[in-house]
PDB file of C-alpha atoms in Angstrom:
ATOM      1  CA  ALA Y   1     167.077 -40.953  96.142  1.00  0.00           C
ATOM      2  CA  PRO Y   2     165.381 -37.656  95.223  1.00  0.00           C
ATOM      3  CA  SER Y   3     165.136 -35.111  97.972  1.00  0.00           C
ATOM      4  CA  HIS Y   4     161.624 -33.789  99.057  1.00  0.00           C
ATOM      5  CA  THR Y   5     162.479 -30.225  98.942  1.00  0.00           C
ATOM      6  CA  CYS Y   6     161.493 -27.276  96.761  1.00  0.00           C
ATOM      7  CA  GLU Y   7     165.041 -27.149  95.586  1.00  0.00           C
ATOM      8  CA  HIS Y   8     164.921 -30.549  93.985  1.00  0.00           C
ATOM      9  CA  ARG Y   9     161.518 -29.745  92.392  1.00  0.00           C
ATOM     10  CA  ASP Y  10     162.709 -26.374  91.212  1.00  0.00           C
ATOM     11  CA  ARG Y  11     165.542 -28.169  89.149  1.00  0.00           C
ATOM     12  CA  MET Y  12     162.915 -30.320  87.660  1.00  0.00           C
ATOM     13  CA  ASP Y  13     160.122 -27.921  86.726  1.00  0.00           C
ATOM     14  CA  HIS Y  14     161.136 -24.405  87.656  1.00  0.00           C
ATOM     15  CA  GLY Y  15     159.100 -24.170  90.998  1.00  0.00           C
ATOM     16  CA  GLY Y  16     155.556 -24.655  89.564  1.00  0.00           C
ATOM     17  CA  GLY Y  17     153.282 -27.581  89.983  1.00  0.00           C
ATOM     18  CA  MET Y  18     153.870 -30.631  91.998  1.00  0.00           C
ATOM     19  CA  GLY Y  19     155.456 -32.915  89.380  1.00  0.00           C
ATOM     20  CA  GLY Y  20     159.127 -33.072  88.583  1.00  0.00           C
ATOM     21  CA  GLY Y  21     160.031 -36.587  89.688  1.00  0.00           C
ATOM     22  CA  MET Y  22     158.982 -36.240  93.204  1.00  0.00           C
ATOM     23  CA  SER Y  23     158.037 -39.533  94.784  1.00  0.00           C
ATOM     24  CA  GLY Y  24     155.177 -37.952  96.972  1.00  0.00           C
ATOM     25  CA  GLY Y  25     154.706 -35.637  99.985  1.00  0.00           C
ATOM     26  CA  MET Y  26     154.890 -31.911 100.178  1.00  0.00           C
ATOM     27  CA  PRO Y  27     158.193 -30.096  99.893  1.00  0.00           C
ATOM     28  CA  VAL Y  28     159.706 -29.137 103.168  1.00  0.00           C
ATOM     29  CA  ALA Y  29     162.153 -26.309 102.318  1.00  0.00           C
ATOM     30  CA  PHE Y  30     162.142 -22.939 100.643  1.00  0.00           C
ATOM     31  CA  VAL Y  31     164.183 -22.287  97.495  1.00  0.00           C
ATOM     32  CA  TRP Y  32     166.028 -18.903  97.396  1.00  0.00           C
ATOM     33  CA  ASN Y  33     166.585 -18.448  93.591  1.00  0.00           C
ATOM     34  CA  THR Y  34     164.905 -16.183  90.979  1.00  0.00           C
ATOM     35  CA  ARG Y  35     163.284 -18.892  88.854  1.00  0.00           C
ATOM     36  CA  VAL Y  36     159.629 -19.570  89.682  1.00  0.00           C
ATOM     37  CA  THR Y  37     156.416 -20.382  87.950  1.00  0.00           C
ATOM     38  CA  LEU Y  38     153.341 -18.484  89.253  1.00  0.00           C
ATOM     39  CA  PHE Y  39     149.896 -19.470  88.428  1.00  0.00           C
ATOM     40  CA  HIS Y  40     150.541 -20.848  84.905  1.00  0.00           C
ATOM     41  CA  ALA Y  41     153.383 -21.612  82.555  1.00  0.00           C
ATOM     42  CA  ALA Y  42     153.338 -18.349  80.827  1.00  0.00           C
ATOM     43  CA  TRP Y  43     154.386 -16.652  84.112  1.00  0.00           C
ATOM     44  CA  GLU Y  44     157.693 -18.151  84.554  1.00  0.00           C
ATOM     45  CA  THR Y  45     160.519 -15.986  85.541  1.00  0.00           C
ATOM     46  CA  GLU Y  46     163.789 -16.460  83.603  1.00  0.00           C
ATOM     47  CA  THR Y  47     165.696 -13.332  84.638  1.00  0.00           C
ATOM     48  CA  THR Y  48     166.138 -11.351  87.864  1.00  0.00           C
ATOM     49  CA  PHE Y  49     164.034  -8.462  86.192  1.00  0.00           C
ATOM     50  CA  THR Y  50     161.045 -10.816  85.540  1.00  0.00           C
ATOM     51  CA  TYR Y  51     161.366 -12.199  89.031  1.00  0.00           C
ATOM     52  CA  LEU Y  52     161.129  -8.714  90.542  1.00  0.00           C
ATOM     53  CA  CYS Y  53     158.151  -7.828  88.282  1.00  0.00           C
ATOM     54  CA  ALA Y  54     156.448 -11.054  89.502  1.00  0.00           C
ATOM     55  CA  LEU Y  55     157.153 -10.147  93.149  1.00  0.00           C
ATOM     56  CA  LEU Y  56     155.679  -6.726  92.478  1.00  0.00           C
ATOM     57  CA  GLY Y  57     152.523  -8.442  91.020  1.00  0.00           C
ATOM     58  CA  VAL Y  58     152.222 -10.649  94.138  1.00  0.00           C
ATOM     59  CA  PHE Y  59     152.645  -7.650  96.568  1.00  0.00           C
ATOM     60  CA  ALA Y  60     149.937  -5.847  94.629  1.00  0.00           C
ATOM     61  CA  LEU Y  61     147.639  -8.885  94.759  1.00  0.00           C
ATOM     62  CA  CYS Y  62     148.167  -8.984  98.503  1.00  0.00           C
ATOM     63  CA  ILE Y  63     147.356  -5.321  98.984  1.00  0.00           C
ATOM     64  CA  LEU Y  64     144.168  -5.862  96.826  1.00  0.00           C
ATOM     65  CA  GLN Y  65     143.242  -8.855  98.880  1.00  0.00           C
ATOM     66  CA  GLU Y  66     143.359  -6.732 102.034  1.00  0.00           C
ATOM     67  CA  ARG Y  67     141.449  -3.917 100.348  1.00  0.00           C
ATOM     68  CA  LEU Y  68     138.818  -6.263  99.147  1.00  0.00           C
ATOM     69  CA  PHE Y  69     138.373  -7.817 102.668  1.00  0.00           C
ATOM     70  CA  TYR Y  70     138.145  -4.277 104.139  1.00  0.00           C
ATOM     71  CA  PHE Y  71     135.615  -3.158 101.661  1.00  0.00           C
ATOM     72  CA  ARG Y  72     133.496  -6.300 101.809  1.00  0.00           C
ATOM     73  CA  THR Y  73     133.368  -6.366 105.635  1.00  0.00           C
ATOM     74  CA  SER Y  74     132.502  -2.689 106.007  1.00  0.00           C
ATOM     75  CA  TYR Y  75     130.428  -2.076 102.998  1.00  0.00           C
ATOM     76  CA  THR Y  76     126.817  -0.904 103.540  1.00  0.00           C
ATOM     77  CA  ILE Y  77     123.862  -0.239 101.283  1.00  0.00           C
ATOM     78  CA  SER Y  78     120.676   1.808 102.083  1.00  0.00           C
ATOM     79  CA  PRO Y  79     117.455   0.192 100.952  1.00  0.00           C
ATOM     80  CA  GLY Y  80     116.436   1.462  97.446  1.00  0.00           C
ATOM     81  CA  HIS Y  81     119.929   3.121  96.687  1.00  0.00           C
ATOM     82  CA  THR Y  82     122.675   1.963  94.452  1.00  0.00           C
ATOM     83  CA  PRO Y  83     125.838   0.369  95.864  1.00  0.00           C
ATOM     84  CA  GLY Y  84     128.029   3.081  96.980  1.00  0.00           C
ATOM     85  CA  ASP Y  85     125.726   4.724  99.529  1.00  0.00           C
ATOM     86  CA  LEU Y  86     127.316   3.849 102.904  1.00  0.00           C
ATOM     87  CA  THR Y  87     124.590   4.315 105.294  1.00  0.00           C
ATOM     88  CA  THR Y  88     123.118   0.929 106.508  1.00  0.00           C
ATOM     89  CA  PRO Y  89     124.834  -2.467 106.840  1.00  0.00           C
ATOM     90  CA  ILE Y  90     125.021  -4.899 103.941  1.00  0.00           C
ATOM     91  CA  LEU Y  91     124.385  -7.503 106.544  1.00  0.00           C
ATOM     92  CA  PRO Y  92     120.925  -6.561 107.808  1.00  0.00           C
ATOM     93  CA  ARG Y  93     119.316  -6.587 111.211  1.00  0.00           C
ATOM     94  CA  LEU Y  94     117.973  -9.951 112.187  1.00  0.00           C
ATOM     95  CA  HIS Y  95     114.449  -8.927 111.310  1.00  0.00           C
ATOM     96  CA  LYS Y  96     115.160  -7.722 107.758  1.00  0.00           C
ATOM     97  CA  VAL Y  97     115.958  -9.771 104.905  1.00  0.00           C
ATOM     98  CA  PRO Y  98     118.582  -8.323 102.298  1.00  0.00           C
ATOM     99  CA  GLU Y  99     117.321  -7.316  98.924  1.00  0.00           C
ATOM    100  CA  LEU Y 100     118.425  -9.368  95.922  1.00  0.00           C
ATOM    101  CA  GLN Y 101     120.756  -6.635  94.698  1.00  0.00           C
ATOM    102  CA  GLN Y 102     122.459  -6.596  98.127  1.00  0.00           C
ATOM    103  CA  ARG Y 103     123.017 -10.423  98.312  1.00  0.00           C
ATOM    104  CA  VAL Y 104     124.331 -10.539  94.641  1.00  0.00           C
ATOM    105  CA  PHE Y 105     126.710  -7.627  95.235  1.00  0.00           C
ATOM    106  CA  GLY Y 106     127.854  -9.207  98.581  1.00  0.00           C
ATOM    107  CA  THR Y 107     128.337 -12.580  96.894  1.00  0.00           C
ATOM    108  CA  VAL Y 108     130.366 -11.082  94.144  1.00  0.00           C
ATOM    109  CA  LEU Y 109     132.609  -9.356  96.526  1.00  0.00           C
ATOM    110  CA  TYR Y 110     133.023 -12.592  98.437  1.00  0.00           C
ATOM    111  CA  GLY Y 111     133.828 -14.527  95.347  1.00  0.00           C
ATOM    112  CA  LEU Y 112     136.557 -11.886  94.481  1.00  0.00           C
ATOM    113  CA  ASN Y 113     137.904 -12.048  97.877  1.00  0.00           C
ATOM    114  CA  LEU Y 114     138.064 -15.781  97.923  1.00  0.00           C
ATOM    115  CA  SER Y 115     139.783 -15.857  94.504  1.00  0.00           C
ATOM    116  CA  SER Y 116     142.463 -13.513  95.538  1.00  0.00           C
ATOM    117  CA  SER Y 117     142.967 -15.564  98.780  1.00  0.00           C
ATOM    118  CA  TYR Y 118     143.518 -18.830  96.815  1.00  0.00           C
ATOM    119  CA  LEU Y 119     145.900 -17.143  94.198  1.00  0.00           C
ATOM    120  CA  ILE Y 120     147.925 -15.869  97.197  1.00  0.00           C
ATOM    121  CA  MET Y 121     148.015 -19.394  98.670  1.00  0.00           C
ATOM    122  CA  LEU Y 122     149.141 -20.767  95.318  1.00  0.00           C
ATOM    123  CA  ALA Y 123     151.954 -18.334  95.079  1.00  0.00           C
ATOM    124  CA  VAL Y 124     153.147 -19.439  98.452  1.00  0.00           C
ATOM    125  CA  MET Y 125     152.921 -23.032  97.456  1.00  0.00           C
ATOM    126  CA  THR Y 126     155.783 -22.439  94.950  1.00  0.00           C
ATOM    127  CA  CYS Y 127     158.141 -22.654  97.973  1.00  0.00           C
ATOM    128  CA  ASN Y 128     160.028 -19.664  96.875  1.00  0.00           C
ATOM    129  CA  GLY Y 129     161.519 -17.742  99.776  1.00  0.00           C
ATOM    130  CA  GLY Y 130     161.198 -14.396  97.997  1.00  0.00           C
ATOM    131  CA  VAL Y 131     157.588 -15.041  97.124  1.00  0.00           C
ATOM    132  CA  PHE Y 132     156.779 -16.018 100.741  1.00  0.00           C
ATOM    133  CA  ILE Y 133     158.478 -12.873 102.149  1.00  0.00           C
ATOM    134  CA  THR Y 134     156.598 -10.748  99.535  1.00  0.00           C
ATOM    135  CA  VAL Y 135     153.191 -12.279 100.470  1.00  0.00           C
ATOM    136  CA  VAL Y 136     153.862 -11.499 104.144  1.00  0.00           C
ATOM    137  CA  ALA Y 137     154.905  -7.926 103.468  1.00  0.00           C
ATOM    138  CA  GLY Y 138     152.050  -7.238 101.025  1.00  0.00           C
ATOM    139  CA  LEU Y 139     149.367  -8.520 103.476  1.00  0.00           C
ATOM    140  CA  SER Y 140     151.027  -6.695 106.299  1.00  0.00           C
ATOM    141  CA  ALA Y 141     151.238  -3.429 104.151  1.00  0.00           C
ATOM    142  CA  GLY Y 142     147.500  -3.931 103.156  1.00  0.00           C
ATOM    143  CA  HIS Y 143     146.543  -4.385 106.751  1.00  0.00           C
ATOM    144  CA  PHE Y 144     148.336  -1.239 107.642  1.00  0.00           C
ATOM    145  CA  LEU Y 145     146.703   0.675 104.891  1.00  0.00           C
ATOM    146  CA  TYR Y 146     143.164  -0.552 105.354  1.00  0.00           C
ATOM    147  CA  LYS Y 147     142.341  -2.560 108.414  1.00  0.00           C
ATOM    148  CA  SER Y 148     144.381  -0.474 110.918  1.00  0.00           C
ATOM    149  CA  THR Y 149     142.454   2.672 109.978  1.00  0.00           C
ATOM    150  CA  ARG Y 150     139.105   1.422 111.212  1.00  0.00           C
ATOM    151  CA  PRO Y 151     137.750   3.412 114.087  1.00  0.00           C
ATOM    152  CA  MET Y 152     138.193   1.815 117.419  1.00  0.00           C
ATOM    153  CA  SER Y 153     135.148   1.154 119.600  1.00  0.00           C
ATOM    154  CA  THR Y 154     134.758   3.681 122.485  1.00  0.00           C
ATOM    155  CA  HIS Y 155     133.204   1.053 124.606  1.00  0.00           C
ATOM    156  CA  ALA Y 156     135.243  -1.777 126.104  1.00  0.00           C
ATOM    157  CA  THR Y 157     133.600  -4.978 124.892  1.00  0.00           C
ATOM    158  CA  ARG Y 158     133.240  -7.406 127.988  1.00  0.00           C
ATOM    159  CA  PHE Y 159     133.740 -11.058 127.771  1.00  0.00           C
ATOM    160  CA  ARG Y 160     133.403 -13.086 130.850  1.00  0.00           C
ATOM    161  CA  GLY Y 161     134.176  -9.975 132.851  1.00  0.00           C
ATOM    162  CA  GLU Y 162     137.402  -9.139 130.931  1.00  0.00           C
ATOM    163  CA  ALA Y 163     137.945  -6.520 128.297  1.00  0.00           C
ATOM    164  CA  GLN Y 164     138.784  -7.861 124.861  1.00  0.00           C
ATOM    165  CA  SER Y 165     140.346  -4.592 123.722  1.00  0.00           C
ATOM    166  CA  SER Y 166     143.895  -3.845 124.580  1.00  0.00           C
ATOM    167  CA  GLU Y 167     143.047  -0.267 125.240  1.00  0.00           C
ATOM    168  CA  ALA Y 168     140.334  -1.282 127.921  1.00  0.00           C
ATOM    169  CA  CYS Y 169     143.014  -1.349 130.740  1.00  0.00           C
ATOM    170  CA  CYS Y 170     143.823   2.284 130.291  1.00  0.00           C
ATOM    171  CA  VAL Y 171     140.158   3.654 129.872  1.00  0.00           C
ATOM    172  CA  GLU Y 172     138.636   4.937 132.930  1.00  0.00           C
ATOM    173  CA  ASP Y 173     134.802   4.773 133.441  1.00  0.00           C
TER     174      ASP Y 173
END
């Protein structure tokens, strides 16, 4: 009987897609070789060099994902100015409706962010251990480069009388 692991599937179709003679169900184990198909048949790694290039591409995609998320969630537009002027929030105050340009730009950023997220998910679904580790490392590096540089609030936000920030315990009022 065929095993429901990525290793069995990898022998059948080189780690891409869900075919390859499986009788159903999701694979339950990572495969640790250098043969993987990412996103489409043209991106199949045959050698260690092409595998390392694929991992580099996945790593870059993960950093781009974090950069897009940071940019999208911190981007602001002034009314009447072109995108790039960072003075007022893209998400307006409750009493103000965003202009069409703001809504279109925000939607495009969201679509790009969503697309990169799904591509990363598809990469992990190859069940290749090296790809998985690369995704975790790339997203972590992107977080370090972009999200961890956001300024921290000087006020401890209170929720049910407890501080939500880890620094709140050490701040004296």
